[in-house]
Structures are given as C-alpha cells and as structure tokens.
Coordinates of C-alpha atoms and ligand atoms in Angstrom, one line a residue:
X980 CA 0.0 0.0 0.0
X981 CA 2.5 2.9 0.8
X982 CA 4.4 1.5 -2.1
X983 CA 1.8 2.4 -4.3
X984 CA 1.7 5.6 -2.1
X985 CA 5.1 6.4 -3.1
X986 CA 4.9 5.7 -6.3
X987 CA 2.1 7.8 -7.1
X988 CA 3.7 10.6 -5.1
X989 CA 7.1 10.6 -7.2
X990 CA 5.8 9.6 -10.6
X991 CA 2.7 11.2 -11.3
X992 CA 1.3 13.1 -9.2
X993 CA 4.2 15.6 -8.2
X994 CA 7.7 14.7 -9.5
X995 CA 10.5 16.7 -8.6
X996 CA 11.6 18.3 -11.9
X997 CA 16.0 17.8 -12.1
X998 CA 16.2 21.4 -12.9
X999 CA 17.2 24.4 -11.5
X1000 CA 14.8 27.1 -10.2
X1001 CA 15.1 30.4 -8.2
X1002 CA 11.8 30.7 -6.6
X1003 CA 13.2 33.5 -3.9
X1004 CA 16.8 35.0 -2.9
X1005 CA 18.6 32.3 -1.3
X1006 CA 17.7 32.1 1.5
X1007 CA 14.4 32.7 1.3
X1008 CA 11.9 34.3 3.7
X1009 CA 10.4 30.7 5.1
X1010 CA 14.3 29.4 5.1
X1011 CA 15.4 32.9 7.0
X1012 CA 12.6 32.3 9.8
X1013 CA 13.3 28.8 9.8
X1014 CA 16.9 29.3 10.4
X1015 CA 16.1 31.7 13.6
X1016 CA 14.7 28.3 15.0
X1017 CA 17.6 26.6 14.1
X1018 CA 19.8 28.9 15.8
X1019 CA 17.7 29.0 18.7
X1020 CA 17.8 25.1 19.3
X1021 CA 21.0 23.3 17.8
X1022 CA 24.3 24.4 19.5
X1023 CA 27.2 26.7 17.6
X1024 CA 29.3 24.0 16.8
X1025 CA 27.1 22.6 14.1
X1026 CA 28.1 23.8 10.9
X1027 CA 25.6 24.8 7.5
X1028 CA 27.2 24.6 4.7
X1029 CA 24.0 26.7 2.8
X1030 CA 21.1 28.4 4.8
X1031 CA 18.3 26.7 3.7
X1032 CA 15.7 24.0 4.7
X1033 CA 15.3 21.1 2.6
X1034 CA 11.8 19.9 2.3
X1035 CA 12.6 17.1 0.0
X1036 CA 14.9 16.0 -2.7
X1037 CA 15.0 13.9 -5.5
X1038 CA 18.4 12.8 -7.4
X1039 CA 20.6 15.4 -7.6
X1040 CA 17.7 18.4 -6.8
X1041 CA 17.2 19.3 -3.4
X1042 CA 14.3 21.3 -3.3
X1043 CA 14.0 23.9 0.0
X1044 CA 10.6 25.2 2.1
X1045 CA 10.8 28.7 -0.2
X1046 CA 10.4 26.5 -3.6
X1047 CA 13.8 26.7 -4.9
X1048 CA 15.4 24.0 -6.7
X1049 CA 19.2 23.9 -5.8
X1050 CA 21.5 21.5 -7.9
X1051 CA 23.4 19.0 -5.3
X1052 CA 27.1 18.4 -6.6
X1053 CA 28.2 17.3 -2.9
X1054 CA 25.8 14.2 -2.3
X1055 CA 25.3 15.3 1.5
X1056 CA 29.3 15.0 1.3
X1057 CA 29.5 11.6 -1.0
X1058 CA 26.4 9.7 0.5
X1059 CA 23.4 9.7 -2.0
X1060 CA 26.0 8.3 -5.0
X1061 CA 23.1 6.3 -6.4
X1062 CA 20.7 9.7 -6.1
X1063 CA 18.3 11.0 -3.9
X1064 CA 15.7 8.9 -2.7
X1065 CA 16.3 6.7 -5.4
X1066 CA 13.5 4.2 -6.2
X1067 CA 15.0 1.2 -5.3
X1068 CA 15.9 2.5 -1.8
X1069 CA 13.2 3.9 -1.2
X1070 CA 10.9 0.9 -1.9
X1071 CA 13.4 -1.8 -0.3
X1072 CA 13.1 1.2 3.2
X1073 CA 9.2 1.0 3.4
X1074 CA 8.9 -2.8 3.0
X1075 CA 11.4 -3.4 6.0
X1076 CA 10.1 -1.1 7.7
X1077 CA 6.6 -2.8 7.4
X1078 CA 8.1 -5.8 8.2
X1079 CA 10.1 -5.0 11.7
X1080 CA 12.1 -2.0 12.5
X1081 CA 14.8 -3.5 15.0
X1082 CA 15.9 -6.5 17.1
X1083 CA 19.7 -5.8 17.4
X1084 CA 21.8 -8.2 14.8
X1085 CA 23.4 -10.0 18.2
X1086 CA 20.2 -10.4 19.7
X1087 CA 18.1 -12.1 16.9
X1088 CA 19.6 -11.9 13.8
X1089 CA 18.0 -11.6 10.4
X1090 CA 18.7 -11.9 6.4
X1091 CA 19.2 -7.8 5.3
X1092 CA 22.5 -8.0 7.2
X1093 CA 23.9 -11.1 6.5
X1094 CA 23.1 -10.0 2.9
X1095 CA 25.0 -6.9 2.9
X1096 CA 27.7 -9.0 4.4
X1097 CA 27.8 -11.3 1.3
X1098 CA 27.5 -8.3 -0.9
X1099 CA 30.6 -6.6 0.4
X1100 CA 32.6 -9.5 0.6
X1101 CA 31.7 -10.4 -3.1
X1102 CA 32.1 -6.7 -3.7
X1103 CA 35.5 -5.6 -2.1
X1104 CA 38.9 -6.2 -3.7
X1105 CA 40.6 -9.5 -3.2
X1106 CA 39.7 -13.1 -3.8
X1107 CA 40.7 -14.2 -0.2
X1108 CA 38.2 -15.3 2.2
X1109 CA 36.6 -12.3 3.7
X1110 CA 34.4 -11.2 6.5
X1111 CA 32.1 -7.9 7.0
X1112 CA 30.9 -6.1 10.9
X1113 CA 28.0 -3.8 10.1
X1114 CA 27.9 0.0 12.0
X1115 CA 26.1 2.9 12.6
X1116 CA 28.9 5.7 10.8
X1117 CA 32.0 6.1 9.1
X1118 CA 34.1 6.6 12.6
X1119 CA 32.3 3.5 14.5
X1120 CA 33.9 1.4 11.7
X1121 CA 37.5 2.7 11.7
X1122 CA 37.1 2.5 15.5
X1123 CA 35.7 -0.9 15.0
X1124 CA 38.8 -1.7 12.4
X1125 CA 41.9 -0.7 14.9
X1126 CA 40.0 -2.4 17.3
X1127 CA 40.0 -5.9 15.3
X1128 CA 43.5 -5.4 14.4
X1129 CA 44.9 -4.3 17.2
X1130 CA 43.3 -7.7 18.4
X1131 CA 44.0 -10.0 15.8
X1132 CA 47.8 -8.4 15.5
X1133 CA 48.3 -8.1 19.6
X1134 CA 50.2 -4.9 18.8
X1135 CA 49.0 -1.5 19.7
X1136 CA 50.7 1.2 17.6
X1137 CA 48.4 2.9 14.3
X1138 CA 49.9 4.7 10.9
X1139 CA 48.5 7.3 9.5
X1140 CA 49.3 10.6 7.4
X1141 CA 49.0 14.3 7.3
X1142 CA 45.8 15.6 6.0
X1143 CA 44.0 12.4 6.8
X1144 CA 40.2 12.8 8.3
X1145 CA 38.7 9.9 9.9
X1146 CA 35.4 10.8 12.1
X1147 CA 34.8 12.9 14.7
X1148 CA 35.0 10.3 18.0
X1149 CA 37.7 10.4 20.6
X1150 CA 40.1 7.6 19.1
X1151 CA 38.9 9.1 15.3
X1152 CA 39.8 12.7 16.0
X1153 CA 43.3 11.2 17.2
X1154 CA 43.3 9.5 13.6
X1155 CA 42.5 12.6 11.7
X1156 CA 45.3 15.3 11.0
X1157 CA 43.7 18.8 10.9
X1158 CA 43.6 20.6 14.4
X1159 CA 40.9 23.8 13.3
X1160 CA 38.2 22.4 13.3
X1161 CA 37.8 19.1 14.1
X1162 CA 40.2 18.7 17.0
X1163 CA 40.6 22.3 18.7
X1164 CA 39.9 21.6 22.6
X1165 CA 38.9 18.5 22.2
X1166 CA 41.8 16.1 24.1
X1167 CA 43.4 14.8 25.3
X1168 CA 43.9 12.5 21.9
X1169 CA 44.4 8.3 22.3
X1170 CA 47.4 7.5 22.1
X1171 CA 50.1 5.0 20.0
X1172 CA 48.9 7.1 17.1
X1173 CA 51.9 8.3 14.3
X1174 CA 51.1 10.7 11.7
X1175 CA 53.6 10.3 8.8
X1176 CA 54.1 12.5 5.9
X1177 CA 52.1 12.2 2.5
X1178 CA 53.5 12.8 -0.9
X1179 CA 50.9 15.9 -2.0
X1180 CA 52.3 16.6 -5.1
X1181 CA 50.9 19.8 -5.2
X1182 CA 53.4 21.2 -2.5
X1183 CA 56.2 18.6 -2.4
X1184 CA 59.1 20.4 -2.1
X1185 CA 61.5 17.7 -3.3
X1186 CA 61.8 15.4 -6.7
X1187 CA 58.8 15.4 -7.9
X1188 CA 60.0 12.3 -10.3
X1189 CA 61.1 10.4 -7.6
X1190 CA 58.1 11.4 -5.4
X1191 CA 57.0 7.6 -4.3
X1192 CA 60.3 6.5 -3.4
X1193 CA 61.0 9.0 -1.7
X1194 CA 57.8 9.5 0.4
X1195 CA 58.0 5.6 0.8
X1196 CA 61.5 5.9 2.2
X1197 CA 60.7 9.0 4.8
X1198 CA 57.5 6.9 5.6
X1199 CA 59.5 3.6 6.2
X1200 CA 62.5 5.6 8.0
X1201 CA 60.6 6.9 10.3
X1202 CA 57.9 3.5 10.9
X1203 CA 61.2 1.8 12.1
X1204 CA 63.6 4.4 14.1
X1205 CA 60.2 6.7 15.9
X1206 CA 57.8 3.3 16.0
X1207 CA 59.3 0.0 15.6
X1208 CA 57.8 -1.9 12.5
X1209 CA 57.1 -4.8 15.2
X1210 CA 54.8 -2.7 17.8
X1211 CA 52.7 -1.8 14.0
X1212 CA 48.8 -3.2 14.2
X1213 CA 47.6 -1.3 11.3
X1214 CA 48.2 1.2 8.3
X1215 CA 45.2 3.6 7.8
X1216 CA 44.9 5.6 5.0
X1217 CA 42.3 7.0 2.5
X1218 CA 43.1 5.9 -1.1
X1219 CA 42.1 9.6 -1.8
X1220 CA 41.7 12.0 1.5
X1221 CA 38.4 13.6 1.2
X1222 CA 38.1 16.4 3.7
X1223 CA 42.0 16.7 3.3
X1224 CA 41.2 18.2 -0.4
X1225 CA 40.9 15.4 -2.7
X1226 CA 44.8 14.6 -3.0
X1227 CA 45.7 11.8 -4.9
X1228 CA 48.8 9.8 -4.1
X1229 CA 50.8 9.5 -6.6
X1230 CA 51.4 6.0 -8.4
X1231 CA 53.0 3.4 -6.7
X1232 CA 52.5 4.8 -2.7
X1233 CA 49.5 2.5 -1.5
X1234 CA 51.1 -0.4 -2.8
X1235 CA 54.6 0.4 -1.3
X1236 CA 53.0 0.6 1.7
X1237 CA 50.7 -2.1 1.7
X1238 CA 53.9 -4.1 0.9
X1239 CA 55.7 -2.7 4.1
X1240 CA 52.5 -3.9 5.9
X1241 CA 52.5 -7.4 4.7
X1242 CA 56.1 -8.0 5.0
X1243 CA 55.5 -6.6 8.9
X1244 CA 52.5 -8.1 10.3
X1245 CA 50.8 -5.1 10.0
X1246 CA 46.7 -4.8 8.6
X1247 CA 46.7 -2.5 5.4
X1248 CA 43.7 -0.7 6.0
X1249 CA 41.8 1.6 3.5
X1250 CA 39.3 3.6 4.8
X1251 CA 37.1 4.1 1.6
X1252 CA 34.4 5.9 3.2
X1253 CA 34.4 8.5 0.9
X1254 CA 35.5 7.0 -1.9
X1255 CA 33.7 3.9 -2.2
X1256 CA 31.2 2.8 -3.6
X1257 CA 31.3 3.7 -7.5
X1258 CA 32.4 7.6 -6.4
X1259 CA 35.8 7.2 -8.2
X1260 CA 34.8 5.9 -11.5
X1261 CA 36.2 1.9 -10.1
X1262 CA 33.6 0.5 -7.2
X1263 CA 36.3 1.2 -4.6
X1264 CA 39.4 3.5 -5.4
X1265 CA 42.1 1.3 -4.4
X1266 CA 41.2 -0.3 -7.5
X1267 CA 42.9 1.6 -10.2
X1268 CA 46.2 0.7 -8.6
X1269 CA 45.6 -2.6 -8.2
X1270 CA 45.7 -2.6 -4.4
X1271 CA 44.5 -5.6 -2.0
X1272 CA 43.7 -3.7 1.2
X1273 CA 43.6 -6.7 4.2
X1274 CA 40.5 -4.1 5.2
X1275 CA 38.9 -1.9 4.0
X1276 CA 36.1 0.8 5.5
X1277 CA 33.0 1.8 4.2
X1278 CA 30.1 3.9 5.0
X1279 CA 28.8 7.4 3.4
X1280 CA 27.6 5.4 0.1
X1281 CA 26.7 2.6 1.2
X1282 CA 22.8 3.0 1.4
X1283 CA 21.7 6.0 -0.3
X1284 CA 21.7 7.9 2.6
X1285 CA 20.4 5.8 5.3
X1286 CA 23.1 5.5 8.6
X1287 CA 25.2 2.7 8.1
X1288 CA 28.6 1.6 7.7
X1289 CA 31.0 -1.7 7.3
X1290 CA 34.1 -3.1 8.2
X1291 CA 35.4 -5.8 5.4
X1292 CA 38.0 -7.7 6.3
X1293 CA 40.4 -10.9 5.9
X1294 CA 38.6 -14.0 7.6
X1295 CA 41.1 -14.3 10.1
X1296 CA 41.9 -11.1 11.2
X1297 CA 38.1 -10.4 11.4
X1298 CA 37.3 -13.8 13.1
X1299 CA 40.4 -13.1 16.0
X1300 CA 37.6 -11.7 18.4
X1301 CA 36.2 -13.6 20.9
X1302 CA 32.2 -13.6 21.1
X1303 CA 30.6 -10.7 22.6
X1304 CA 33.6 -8.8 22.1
X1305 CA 32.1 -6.9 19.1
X1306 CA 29.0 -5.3 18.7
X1307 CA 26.2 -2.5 19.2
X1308 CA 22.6 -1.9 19.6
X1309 CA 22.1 -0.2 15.9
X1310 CA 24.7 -1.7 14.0
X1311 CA 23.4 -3.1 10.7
X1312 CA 20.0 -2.0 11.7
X1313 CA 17.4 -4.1 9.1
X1314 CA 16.1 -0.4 7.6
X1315 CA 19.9 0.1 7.0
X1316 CA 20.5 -2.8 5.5
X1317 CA 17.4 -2.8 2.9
X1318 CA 18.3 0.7 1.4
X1319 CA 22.0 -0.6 1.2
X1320 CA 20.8 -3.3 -0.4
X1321 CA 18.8 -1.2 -2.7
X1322 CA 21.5 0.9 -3.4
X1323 CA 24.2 -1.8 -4.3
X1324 CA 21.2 -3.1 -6.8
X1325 CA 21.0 0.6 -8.1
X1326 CA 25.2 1.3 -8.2
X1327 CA 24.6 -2.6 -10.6
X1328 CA 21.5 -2.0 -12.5
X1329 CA 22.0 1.6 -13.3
X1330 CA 26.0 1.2 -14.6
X1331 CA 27.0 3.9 -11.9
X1332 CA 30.8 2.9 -12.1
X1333 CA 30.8 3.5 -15.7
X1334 CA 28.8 6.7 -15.4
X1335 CA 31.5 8.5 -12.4
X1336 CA 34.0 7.7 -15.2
X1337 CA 31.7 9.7 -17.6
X1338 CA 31.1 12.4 -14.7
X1339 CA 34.5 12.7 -14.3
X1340 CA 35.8 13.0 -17.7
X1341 CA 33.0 16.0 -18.3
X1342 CA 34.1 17.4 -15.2
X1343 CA 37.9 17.2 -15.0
X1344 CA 37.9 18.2 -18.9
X1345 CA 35.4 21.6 -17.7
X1346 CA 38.2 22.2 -14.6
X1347 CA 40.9 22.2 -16.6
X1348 CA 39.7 24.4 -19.4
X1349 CA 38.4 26.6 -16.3
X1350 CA 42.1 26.8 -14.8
X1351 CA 43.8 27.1 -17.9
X1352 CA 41.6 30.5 -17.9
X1353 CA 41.6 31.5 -14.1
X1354 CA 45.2 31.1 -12.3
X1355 CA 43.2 31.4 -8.9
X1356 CA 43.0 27.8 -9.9
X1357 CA 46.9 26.1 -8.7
X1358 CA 45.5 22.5 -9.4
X1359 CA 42.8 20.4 -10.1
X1360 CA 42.7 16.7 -9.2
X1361 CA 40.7 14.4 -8.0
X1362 CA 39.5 10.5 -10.1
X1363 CA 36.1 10.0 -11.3
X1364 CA 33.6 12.0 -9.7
X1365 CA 35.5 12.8 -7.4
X1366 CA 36.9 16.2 -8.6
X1367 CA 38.5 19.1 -6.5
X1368 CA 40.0 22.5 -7.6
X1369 CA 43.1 24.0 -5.5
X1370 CA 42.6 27.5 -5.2
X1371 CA 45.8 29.6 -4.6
X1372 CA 46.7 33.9 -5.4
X1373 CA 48.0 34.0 -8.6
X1374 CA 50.8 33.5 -9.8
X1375 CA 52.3 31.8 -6.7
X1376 CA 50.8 29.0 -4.3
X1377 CA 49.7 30.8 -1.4
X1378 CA 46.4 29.4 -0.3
X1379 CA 43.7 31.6 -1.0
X1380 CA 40.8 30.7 1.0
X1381 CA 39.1 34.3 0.6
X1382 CA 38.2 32.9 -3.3
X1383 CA 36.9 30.0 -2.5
X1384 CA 34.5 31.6 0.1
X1385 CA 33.1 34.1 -3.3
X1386 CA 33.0 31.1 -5.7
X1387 CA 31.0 29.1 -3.3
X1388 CA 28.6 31.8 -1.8
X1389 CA 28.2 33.0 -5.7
X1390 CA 27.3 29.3 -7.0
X1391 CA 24.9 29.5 -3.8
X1392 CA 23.3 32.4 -4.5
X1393 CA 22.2 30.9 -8.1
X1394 CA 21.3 27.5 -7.0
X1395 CA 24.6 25.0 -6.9
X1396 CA 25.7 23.6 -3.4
X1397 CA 29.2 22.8 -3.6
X1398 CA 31.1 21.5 -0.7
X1399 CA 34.7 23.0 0.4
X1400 CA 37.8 21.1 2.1
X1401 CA 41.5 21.0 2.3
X1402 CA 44.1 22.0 5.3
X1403 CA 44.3 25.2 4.3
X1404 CA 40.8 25.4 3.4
X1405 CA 41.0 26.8 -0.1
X1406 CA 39.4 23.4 -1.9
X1407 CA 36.4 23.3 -3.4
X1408 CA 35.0 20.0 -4.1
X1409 CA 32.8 17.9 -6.7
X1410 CA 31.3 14.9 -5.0
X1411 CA 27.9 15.3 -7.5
X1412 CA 25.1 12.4 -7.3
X1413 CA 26.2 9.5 -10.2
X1414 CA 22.7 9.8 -11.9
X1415 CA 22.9 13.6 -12.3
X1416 CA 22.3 14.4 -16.3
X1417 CA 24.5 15.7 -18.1
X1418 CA 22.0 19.1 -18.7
X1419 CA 22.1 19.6 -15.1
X1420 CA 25.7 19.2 -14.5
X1421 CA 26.6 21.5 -17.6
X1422 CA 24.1 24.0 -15.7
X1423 CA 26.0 23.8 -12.6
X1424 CA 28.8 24.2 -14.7
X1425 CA 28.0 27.1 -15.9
X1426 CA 27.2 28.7 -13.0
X1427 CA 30.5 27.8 -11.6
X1428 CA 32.4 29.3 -14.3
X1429 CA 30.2 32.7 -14.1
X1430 CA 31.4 32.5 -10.1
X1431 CA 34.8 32.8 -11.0
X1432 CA 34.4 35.3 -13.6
X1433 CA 32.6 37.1 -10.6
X1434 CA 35.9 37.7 -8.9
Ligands
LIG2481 C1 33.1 11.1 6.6 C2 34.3 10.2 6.8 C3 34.5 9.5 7.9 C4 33.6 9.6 9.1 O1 32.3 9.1 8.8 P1 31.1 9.5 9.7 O2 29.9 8.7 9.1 O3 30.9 11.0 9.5 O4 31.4 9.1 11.1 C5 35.7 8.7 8.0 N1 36.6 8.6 7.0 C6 36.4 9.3 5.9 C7 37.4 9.2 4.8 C8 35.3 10.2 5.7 O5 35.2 10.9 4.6

C-alpha cells in the first residue's frame, strides 16, 4: 500500500523536476525564519554549509521550504551516490520497515544484514576469504577496524598521514590530521597514534620524479627508528583523503606501503568511506592501482543515505575476536540494511561505475579548461567524480581561502551547493550524485564558471 503511495507521489502526481529554479533570494523568507529556530535550538558548533531548509529531494535536486530547486554536486558529502531517494531505496526502506524495525543483529539476527555481508565481501577487492561487521557511521567502523586489528595483531601502535580525516570520536579525532576544526579543545587524543608525511604533489618540495620512493622511504624511516615496525597493528589511509582536499597519491605509494604492511605483520587498512562505492569511476578506489587492502572501511555510500557503515575484512583477522567482544545496539539495523541493499542493486542495475568515469571526464575536462583560464585555480585533481580544484593567489601558491569563500557563496546564491575542504581550506569540491544528467551538471557548470568570472 504505501508503495503504491510512493509511487504515485514521485511519478505522477508531483515529480521533482531535475532542474534548477530560483523561486526567492537564497535564502528565502520561510528558510530565514526557519533558520532563527535553528539557531535558537542546535548548539554553535554545528556547521551549515547553505542556509536553507530542505523539504525534499530527488536525485541530484534538493528542493527547500521557499520552492527553490538547488542542484546538489556534494551528495550530502558523497552519500546519496546512487541519487536522492532513489527508487529502489526507497521501496526496499518502506517494505522493511513494514516488516520490523529492529531486534539488534546479536540479539536475533536476520537476512538484510547477513546480505549486505555477502554483498561486500563479493564486492571488495581481493579473492581471499573475507568477513564484514556492520555499523552505525563512518568513525564507529575505523574505530571498530583498529580495534579488530589491534586484536588480531596483539600490537597496539596505528599509521596514518597528514591531512588524513577519519570521524569525529575520541580515538577518530586522534586519527585525523587537521587541528581547526575538528580537534581544537577536544583532548586529550588516544594514544600510539603516528602521523607520517604524505607525498601531495601539489606542494612537495622535493623530486617530484622520484616522489614515491621518496615519500615511501621517509614513511619507512621513520615506521622503524620513531615506531618500531614490530609494535605496528595497522596502516590507515584513505586511497584519496576527502576532507583533506581530494589529494591523490601519486602511483606506486598504496602499494609500497601495503607491501611494508604485509612484510611486517601489519593490517593494510583503506578507509574508503568517501571514496567507495562507484564515487571514483572503479567501485572502490584502491582499485585503479591494483591494491589488496587486508581491510577496508565503508560507509557514506553505502545506502543511499540511510546511517550505516562496514568493516570488510580478511577471515582471520576479522574472526580473531572472541564472542561478545564486538557489537552495538544499531549496528546493521534491518532499515539500513534494505536501502543498502537497494543501493548496491542501483550502483549494478543503473551502470553507476561507468557513469563516475563519464562524470569525471565532463568534469575534470570543464576544470581544466576553467584553470587554464583562471590562475586562482593552482590544481585540479581528484579520479572520477570525485573532482576538487586548489585555489591559490595568482601567480604563486599561497592558499587563497578568501576565493573559495566568493566562488562558493556565488554558486549558492544561483542554485549550486558545492562543498569546500582541504588544510588550508582553499578546496572546493565535486562529490555530484552519479545519476545527475549531463544538462544539469553542464548548468552547474556554468554557474560555476560565471562565479569565477565574478571575482
Ligand atoms: C566522513 C568520513 C569518515 C567519518 O564518517 P562518519 O559517518 O561521519 O562518522 C571517516 N573517514 C572518511 C574518509 C570520511 O570521509
């Protein structure tokens, strides 16, 4: 019955139309009211990255209480990949939730989550024998991963790398690099955490030929005189860092290091939250290099937007804990599961691998015309859909975070969210829904373009 209920509301009797549409100024007047609520009840340290209210959203429009169609290029930060309450989510969500709503996995278990679990394991690279823990967010499962491999490998000590983001928990704040915001008054930190340095080509100051080897070596160097390669349980990196500005490593660097990890003890862990599920133009990044991660970390994609995130791993590092010892009320909750069920379907059915490629060729052909006209642009990078532009003053490459802040409030003003990152916060970032048309993209394109010419 509500099926039929959905259906008639998205299909005939009042679709969302993927355009865009100024109804008001943005914001408008019910937003700007609205908004006084907002600031009324929700403390200060929640951002808003535009100030509007969403009443409800379809692929990649997001349509706000004034009437005004605003083109999404940031996915609620790389979650909706498959679209907006796409169809298939949406049905798979209201028949579980008809059929039960919760009964905790450890508790009474049931098929949507073991499902998942075979999808992932199917899914993830490698043709070992894996194993997958469901969880509520992107931190509770790189939480959940040192814990397992700081079990399975008795060892206590983590890797990780400048401009890395990992969640906003205790142990995850530890993980993530940037102080402002996300770490400012917030310790003490966990420790037996060691941030190494990562090869951003952008600003390496040495070779850049023989960038790898030598980040590898400083990497390596300093694992075994500061750490001891022996007291190593895991490696965590993201194949590309996503609040860290898009920066790709350059060829060569995951594998070198997932090769240090193997020949060490040490789990290789990729923490492909942001970058998984079909955002990179490969179903998971590590992919197009070829890399074997012993885990690897998912969550934002995984289900179209509803809260839930996994853990994939080798059997028997995954297996190492003893029962009980793993766990959590919500985790894999059955709603969860169905819409990332429907989602997988969706990223299958609907050729969305194929189509970030496609995204990303429009878009990193559009950047690089745009830069090649604009030197406020130092770089553009990024694989697939997953396309960022480094903006910098001219003619040298001193961040220039007072640019970014224009482009982004211009492309707001007209109707285009786009998202920002980076350490020195001068990124601005394309993490667009995989079914957005191509008319709709080239709009948002265009309106970009215009920002810049605004400056
Ligand atoms: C967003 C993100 C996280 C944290 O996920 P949450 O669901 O917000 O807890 C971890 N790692 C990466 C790479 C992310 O982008």
């Amino acid at each position: 019955m509500l099926t039929g209920a959905y259906n008639l509301r998205m299909t005939s009797k009042d679709p969302l139309p993927q355009s865009r549409h100024l109804a008001t100024a943005i914001p408008g007047p019910k937003s700007t009211e609205a908004i006084k609520r907002r600031t009324d009840a929700v403390p200060a340290g929640l951002g808003m990255a535009i100030p509007v209210i969403i009443e409800r959203a379809h692929d990649a429009i997001l349509e706000d209480i004034d009437g005004n169609r605003i083109i999404d290029l940031g996915s609620g930060i790389g979650v909706v990949n498959v679209g907006n309450s796409a169809e298939r989510v949406v049905n798979r969500v209201i028949d579980a939730v008809q059929a039960f709503t919760h009964t905790n996995f450890t508790t009474a278990p049931y098929m949507g989550y073991i499902e998942v679990c075979e999808a992932l394991n199917r899914l993830t690279p490698g043709t070992h024998k894996k194993k997958t823990i469901l969880q509520n967010s992107g931190a509770e499962a790189v939480e959940n991963a040192i814990k397992i491999a700081r079990h399975a490998t008795k060892r206590p000590a983590v890797i990780v790398f400048e401009h890395a983001y990992h969640g906003r928990t205790n142990l995850t704040m530890a993980l993530t690099a940037k102080n402002l915001p996300y770490k400012e008054g917030y310790g003490p930190f966990a420790p037996e955490i060691y941030r190494m340095p990562y090869p951003y080509s952008y600003r390496w100051l040495g070779n850049p030929a023989t960038i790898t080897e030598d980040a590898l070596e400083m990497v390596i160097h300093k694992i075994e005189k500061e750490v001891g390669a022996h007291n190593v349980a895991a490696i965590l990196i993201e194949p590309i860092t996503g609040e860290g500005g898009f920066l790709v490593p350059p060829k060569g660097f995951l594998a070198g290091l997932q090769k240090f990890a193997s020949e060490n003890g040490a789990v290789f862990i990729a923490d492909e939250v942001q970058t998984g599920f079909a955002r990179t133009g490969n179903l998971f990044a590590v992919e197009a290099e070829g890399v074997v991660p012993d885990m690897i970390v998912t969550a934002k994609g995984i289900a179209g937007g509803l809260p839930l995130a996994a853990v994939t791993g080798r059997a028997e590092i995954m297996d190492s804990s003893h029962v009980g010892g793993l766990g959590g009320t919500y985790g894999g909750n059955p709603i969860a599961c169905a819409a990332a069920l429907g989602a997988i379907e969706t990223i299958e059915e609907e050729k969305l691998v194929e189509r970030a490629a496609h995204i990303g060729k429009v878009l990193g052909d559009f950047l690089r015309a745009l830069a090649s006209k604009y030197p406020v642009i130092g770089e553009v990078r990024g694989r697939g859909a997953m396309q960022a532009i480094e903006l910098v003053k001219p003619g040298s490459k001193d961040p220039n975070p007072e640019a970014m802040q224009k482009v982004v409030k211009y492309c707001q003003s007209k109707g285009v969210l786009v998202l920002t990152a980076g350490t020195y916060g001068n990124v601005i970032r394309f993490l667009p829904p995989l079914v957005i048309t191509d008319e709709l993209l080239a709009d948002a394109l265009g309106v970009l373009e215009e920002g810049f010419a605004s400056l």
